[in-house]
Amino acid sequence: MPIDPVLALFSDRLFFGAVAVYTLAILLHAAEYVAARETVRAPALVGAGDAADGAGADGAGAAGAEPAGRSGSERFGRMAVSITVLGVLLHGASIVLRGLATERWPLGNMYEFTAAICLAVVVTWLVVLRRSPSLRLAGAFVLPPVWILMFLGGTVLYAQAAPVVPALQSYWLAIHVTTVTIASGLLVVAGVASLLYLLSGSGKAAALVAKLPSAAALDRLAYRVTAVAFPIFTFAVIAGAIWAEAAWGRFWGWDPKETVAFVSWIIYAAYLHARATAGWRTTRAAWINSLGLATVVFNLFFINMVVAGLHSYAGIG
Amino acid sequence: MSSPPTASPSPPEAAPGAAPPPRRPSAATRMLAFGRNTWRGLTSMRTALVLLFLLAVAALPGALLPQRSLNQSLVDEYFADYPWLAPILDDLGFFDVFAAPWFAAIYLLLMISLVGCVLPRTVEHLRGMRAAPVATPRNLSRLPHHASAVLDADADTVLERIRGRLGAGRRFGWRTAVREEPGGVRTVSAEKGYLREAGNLVFHLSLVGLLIGFAVGKLFGYEGQVIVLTGGGQFCNSSILGYDSFRAGLRVDGTQLHPFCVKVDDFEADYLPNGQPDSFRADIGYQTAADLAAGHTDRWTPYPLAVNHPLRIDGSRVYLLGHGYAPRFTVTWPDGQQRTGEIQWKPVDQVTLLSEGATKFERPGVTDPEQRRTNQLAVTGLFAPTSSGGALVTSVFPDLRDPEVAVDILRGDLGLDDGRGQSIFSVDQSKVESGELVRVARANLAPGEQVALDDGTTVRFDGVQQWVSLQISHDPGQSAVLVFAITVLLGLGLSLSIKRRRFWVRIHPGDGAGRSTVELGGLARTDQAGYGEEFDRLRADLLDTDLPGTGLPGPSNTDPPPDTHPGDT
Ligand code: HEM
């Protein structure tokens, strides 16, 4: 399979373009957040009316943000979202061009995988915003992890466009890795929501996130996104097992990556159970969800780069 | 799940240690109580949570420490690096986590807990499916969703309209029950989303099936590796002895393997210019148990064996795992006797396939055992499929472009008769150290070249054959695992996407004819938000009628839904 160097080059440029555009979006979100201090907080100081904000009355946070209307904060926020959409377009085009340049599914090494997870996170975030626009202020916390991942992807993990080894030449690559990517993207958003929820209830540090939508809204966001991600993740693990049966001679062999996927799966199952157990529904559940995110990130980086296993095709550098 | 203010059956979440016996009970009663409490504790959600955590934590060392089942040499390395820690970890089973008794104990407890939790729920669900939806709560305005209005229609008309809107009696409609209350008041109880619980139960029971399928594989499955030379090398799955390595299930003694044979004709590898492999393919032929039983031993069904493309016959699978080279040498002794040796050498560099090995010969036609023992020959050294050239041979490319060997030829006692097994890839170094095996020549040879020894014996490098390593796997639990994995997924999809919700209506006959007061109430029985919208639609359809005004304030919805959010759906 010949590589098209021109397409590969354009793919790389679009990737860096996307990073640049996301940088701008983050700055705009930061401006939105800072500006929100004057608008939203001020009435709160005077009226102390949204004491219910953190206590879980839904919509209180949203209602608090609305009167600001076309304030500076609002304008910055809207620009940030538009710019994010532009970033997604560049980002998506970069991935498509990689696929065209290599004539294969563009998820063959860690650079490509990380890039795709980042895209999944941002797309998930935009979908969430469409359904619950009042969460927009949280963008200042969702996009930076994406930026860091993409920075690592473009530097440490970067790999030249190239064909993949025979073990990866299977349509199961498209099925397994794409679904893992989507699930990971969703789980990152859910995990960030849970972390923000925990922050908002954490005494001193709570000031940092005081302007965010209500804690209850964050908690609900975490649950909903996890509830969508978990079946997708389950499917991805099963698809991986089916592929392993054809590629490695057994469907499950406790390879390090399989083991950590198992651990993540159990932790997310525990999260869903906690949501149905008295005394575990909110704060403890949020801790479990954050732990789940930690195992997903651990699986992506530590297991790929430090532990040797069958999954380590990853081609780093 | 917000706790329902109705008398709905609560989930089996009984607190352990509930209901202490009032007076000093007999020993038997106490035993019984203890047993019951233990069982309740074990099947509670909280215990399930704790066990899930334990399972996650227990699995982690399996990813962080080297595991025997994956790579023994990494375990050995760990022993060398941490001589004081490794034996302790080993005693605790940390290098074999997934076979350790403590790991099994956790998942077995979890499964018991799960069955104990889910079976009663199944019974309850089946009963609930037949029972009428629960009676309407007395005070509907205390529900999270509620509304009321006065309508210009008599109670019968309203009731019919409501039943029609709810699709009562239809297949995917609400399940409804109409009840009478004193004073001509009538109520409708409706419930929807039973598939959620059904999915939940299917999911949990499938997990048990999954575990059983897994266990069957571990008990009755086996897996072995064997190296076969191309150019017609054969392997028959008749006995463990045919394998180079073999891992048997706990109930497999090797006498009952599933018979079939394979023959390897050719192997082809394509490489990219940088040496990265692009494709591997072995052209093989096979004979099934039926072929063998029918005596068709000369007919082979052709099959292209490739990575990601295993051969599946009668529940066994054959995989192409790896490949390498087997250089062929011919030794000609001074008396004209000849022997040809061809045995696999093992790749020491996976990228360039530089290989090392030892091809061993015994001098033919020697009758004196002592003479025979001390005149053995070994050709040992390196093989490069694409040689770098020069005195120091190394390989620059994995494909057979320019093969060359760099060998030492040793003569003496190879130790083949010592009764100790020795590696096929090397000579016994102790024989070299003791001087019983002496180097008599060193040469770099291209195919066709030969080297002469001091006694006139010649050793010729004839050429190269390829070998492939095959894995044969048999797992009778595998199909069951797949089926249960699919039902796990279906159950999960249902239980996470369907909302279980209840809807109640109370119709008070109006003071005048053709009037009635209608109260609505709704409750989502699950954690999921989003019932608010559906409730609002129902309310709009049932209460916002275009009948002439009633003189009373229009439909009111004093509904501050605690689990909905503007913009949420
Ligand atoms: C391998 C072990 C287990 C796994 C992976 C697992 C996984 C799950 C998942 C993913 C759900 C869906 C959660 C939801 O509907 O929101 C669930 C629900 C549930 N599980 Fe488990 N489970 C396990 C063991 C158990 C055990 C041992 C029990 C009982 C002690 C249990 C009781 C329940 C109950 C009652 C629900 C329904 C929660 C609700 O009302 O929504 N599970 N489980």
Coordinates of N, CA and C in Angstrom, one line a residue, chain A residues 128-215:
Chain A
V128 N -23.7 17.6 23.8 CA -24.3 17.9 25.2 C -24.7 19.4 25.2
L129 N -23.9 20.2 24.6 CA -24.3 21.6 24.6 C -25.6 21.9 23.8
R130 N -25.8 21.2 22.7 CA -27.0 21.3 22.0 C -28.2 21.0 22.8
R131 N -28.1 20.0 23.6 CA -29.2 19.6 24.4 C -29.3 20.4 25.7
S132 N -28.2 20.8 26.3 CA -28.3 21.6 27.5 C -27.3 22.8 27.4
P133 N -27.8 23.8 26.7 CA -26.9 24.9 26.4 C -26.4 25.6 27.7
S134 N -27.2 25.4 28.8 CA -26.8 26.0 30.1 C -25.5 25.5 30.6
L135 N -25.0 24.4 30.1 CA -23.7 23.9 30.6 C -22.5 24.5 30.0
R136 N -22.7 25.5 29.1 CA -21.6 26.0 28.3 C -20.4 26.4 29.1
L137 N -20.6 27.0 30.3 CA -19.5 27.5 31.1 C -18.5 26.4 31.4
A138 N -18.9 25.2 31.4 CA -18.0 24.1 31.7 C -17.0 23.8 30.6
G139 N -17.3 24.5 29.5 CA -16.3 24.3 28.4 C -14.9 24.6 28.7
A140 N -14.8 25.6 29.6 CA -13.4 26.0 30.1 C -12.7 24.9 30.8
F141 N -13.5 23.8 31.2 CA -12.8 22.7 31.9 C -12.8 21.4 31.0
V142 N -13.7 21.4 30.0 CA -13.7 20.2 29.2 C -12.6 20.3 28.1
L143 N -12.4 21.4 27.5 CA -11.5 21.5 26.4 C -10.0 21.4 26.7
P144 N -9.6 21.9 27.9 CA -8.1 21.8 28.2 C -7.6 20.4 28.2
P145 N -8.3 19.4 28.8 CA -7.8 18.1 28.7 C -7.6 17.6 27.3
V146 N -8.5 18.0 26.4 CA -8.4 17.6 25.0 C -7.2 18.3 24.4
W147 N -7.0 19.5 24.7 CA -5.8 20.2 24.2 C -4.5 19.5 24.6
I148 N -4.4 19.1 25.9 CA -3.2 18.4 26.4 C -3.0 17.1 25.7
L149 N -4.1 16.3 25.5 CA -4.0 15.1 24.8 C -3.5 15.3 23.4
M150 N -4.1 16.3 22.7 CA -3.7 16.5 21.3 C -2.2 17.0 21.3
F151 N -1.8 17.8 22.2 CA -0.4 18.2 22.2 C 0.5 17.0 22.4
L152 N 0.2 16.1 23.3 CA 1.0 14.9 23.5 C 0.9 14.1 22.2
G153 N -0.3 14.0 21.6 CA -0.4 13.2 20.4 C 0.4 13.8 19.2
G154 N 0.5 15.1 19.1 CA 1.2 15.7 18.0 C 2.7 15.7 18.2
T155 N 3.1 15.4 19.5 CA 4.6 15.5 19.8 C 5.1 14.1 20.1
V156 N 4.9 13.7 21.4 CA 5.5 12.4 21.9 C 5.0 11.2 21.1
L157 N 3.7 11.2 20.8 CA 3.1 10.0 20.2 C 3.1 10.0 18.7
Y158 N 3.5 11.2 18.1 CA 3.3 11.3 16.6 C 4.0 10.2 15.8
A159 N 3.3 9.7 14.8 CA 3.8 8.7 14.0 C 3.5 9.0 12.5
Q160 N 4.5 8.8 11.7 CA 4.3 9.1 10.2 C 3.2 8.2 9.7
A161 N 2.5 8.7 8.7 CA 1.5 7.9 8.0 C 2.2 6.7 7.4
A162 N 1.7 5.5 7.7 CA 2.3 4.3 7.3 C 1.3 3.2 7.3
P163 N 1.5 2.1 6.5 CA 0.6 1.0 6.6 C 0.8 0.3 7.9
V164 N -0.2 -0.6 8.3 CA -0.1 -1.3 9.5 C 0.3 -2.8 9.3
V165 N 0.8 -3.4 10.4 CA 1.2 -4.8 10.4 C 0.1 -5.7 10.1
P166 N 0.4 -6.9 9.7 CA -0.7 -7.8 9.2 C -1.8 -8.0 10.3
A167 N -1.4 -8.1 11.6 CA -2.4 -8.4 12.6 C -3.4 -7.3 12.7
L168 N -3.1 -6.1 12.2 CA -4.1 -5.0 12.3 C -4.9 -4.9 11.0
Q169 N -4.6 -5.7 10.0 CA -5.3 -5.6 8.8 C -6.6 -6.5 8.8
S170 N -7.6 -5.9 9.4 CA -8.9 -6.6 9.6 C -10.0 -5.6 9.7
Y171 N -11.2 -6.0 9.2 CA -12.3 -5.0 9.4 C -12.6 -4.8 10.9
W172 N -12.2 -5.8 11.7 CA -12.5 -5.6 13.1 C -11.7 -4.4 13.7
L173 N -10.7 -4.0 13.1 CA -10.0 -2.8 13.5 C -11.0 -1.6 13.5
A174 N -11.8 -1.5 12.4 CA -12.7 -0.4 12.3 C -13.8 -0.6 13.4
I175 N -14.3 -1.8 13.6 CA -15.4 -2.0 14.5 C -14.9 -1.8 16.0
H176 N -13.8 -2.5 16.3 CA -13.4 -2.5 17.7 C -12.8 -1.1 18.1
V177 N -11.9 -0.6 17.4 CA -11.2 0.6 17.8 C -12.1 1.8 17.7
T178 N -13.0 1.8 16.7 CA -13.9 3.0 16.6 C -14.8 3.0 17.8
T179 N -15.4 1.9 18.1 CA -16.3 1.9 19.3 C -15.6 2.2 20.6
V180 N -14.4 1.7 20.7 CA -13.6 2.0 21.9 C -13.4 3.6 22.0
T181 N -13.1 4.1 20.8 CA -12.8 5.6 20.7 C -14.0 6.4 21.1
I182 N -15.2 6.0 20.6 CA -16.4 6.7 20.9 C -16.7 6.6 22.4
A183 N -16.6 5.4 22.9 CA -16.9 5.2 24.3 C -15.9 6.0 25.2
S184 N -14.6 6.0 24.8 CA -13.6 6.7 25.6 C -14.0 8.2 25.6
G185 N -14.3 8.7 24.4 CA -14.7 10.1 24.3 C -15.8 10.5 25.2
L186 N -16.8 9.6 25.2 CA -18.0 9.9 26.1 C -17.5 9.8 27.6
L187 N -16.7 8.8 27.9 CA -16.3 8.6 29.3 C -15.5 9.8 29.8
V188 N -14.7 10.4 28.9 CA -13.9 11.5 29.3 C -14.8 12.7 29.7
V189 N -15.9 12.9 28.9 CA -16.8 14.0 29.2 C -17.5 13.7 30.6
A190 N -17.9 12.4 30.7 CA -18.6 12.1 31.9 C -17.7 12.2 33.1
G191 N -16.4 11.8 32.9 CA -15.5 11.8 34.0 C -15.2 13.3 34.4
V192 N -15.0 14.2 33.5 CA -14.8 15.6 33.8 C -16.0 16.1 34.5
A193 N -17.2 15.8 34.1 CA -18.4 16.2 34.8 C -18.4 15.8 36.3
S194 N -18.0 14.5 36.5 CA -18.0 14.0 37.9 C -16.9 14.7 38.7
L195 N -15.8 15.0 38.0 CA -14.7 15.7 38.8 C -15.1 17.1 39.2
L196 N -15.8 17.8 38.2 CA -16.3 19.1 38.5 C -17.3 19.0 39.7
Y197 N -18.2 18.0 39.6 CA -19.2 17.8 40.7 C -18.5 17.7 42.0
L198 N -17.4 16.9 42.0 CA -16.7 16.7 43.3 C -16.0 18.0 43.8
L199 N -15.5 18.7 42.8 CA -14.8 20.0 43.1 C -15.8 20.9 43.7
S200 N -17.0 20.9 43.1 CA -18.0 21.9 43.6 C -18.5 21.7 45.0
G201 N -18.2 20.4 45.5 CA -18.7 20.2 46.8 C -17.5 20.1 47.8
S202 N -16.4 20.7 47.4 CA -15.1 20.3 48.2 C -14.6 21.5 48.9
G203 N -15.5 22.3 49.5 CA -15.0 23.4 50.4 C -14.2 24.4 49.7
K204 N -12.9 24.5 50.0 CA -12.1 25.6 49.4 C -12.1 25.6 47.9
A205 N -11.7 24.5 47.3 CA -11.6 24.4 45.9 C -12.9 24.8 45.2
A206 N -14.0 24.7 45.9 CA -15.3 24.9 45.2 C -15.4 26.3 44.6
A207 N -14.6 27.2 45.2 CA -14.6 28.6 44.6 C -14.2 28.6 43.1
L208 N -13.4 27.7 42.8 CA -12.8 27.6 41.5 C -14.0 27.3 40.5
V209 N -14.9 26.5 40.9 CA -16.0 26.1 39.9 C -17.3 26.7 40.3
A210 N -17.3 27.8 41.2 CA -18.5 28.3 41.7 C -19.5 28.8 40.7
K211 N -18.9 29.2 39.5 CA -19.8 29.8 38.5 C -20.4 28.8 37.6
L212 N -20.0 27.5 37.8 CA -20.5 26.5 36.9 C -22.0 26.3 37.1
P213 N -22.6 25.6 36.1 CA -24.0 25.2 36.3 C -24.2 24.4 37.6
S214 N -25.4 24.2 38.0 CA -25.6 23.6 39.3 C -24.9 22.2 39.4
A215 N -24.5 21.9 40.6 CA -23.9 20.6 40.8 C -24.8 19.5 40.4

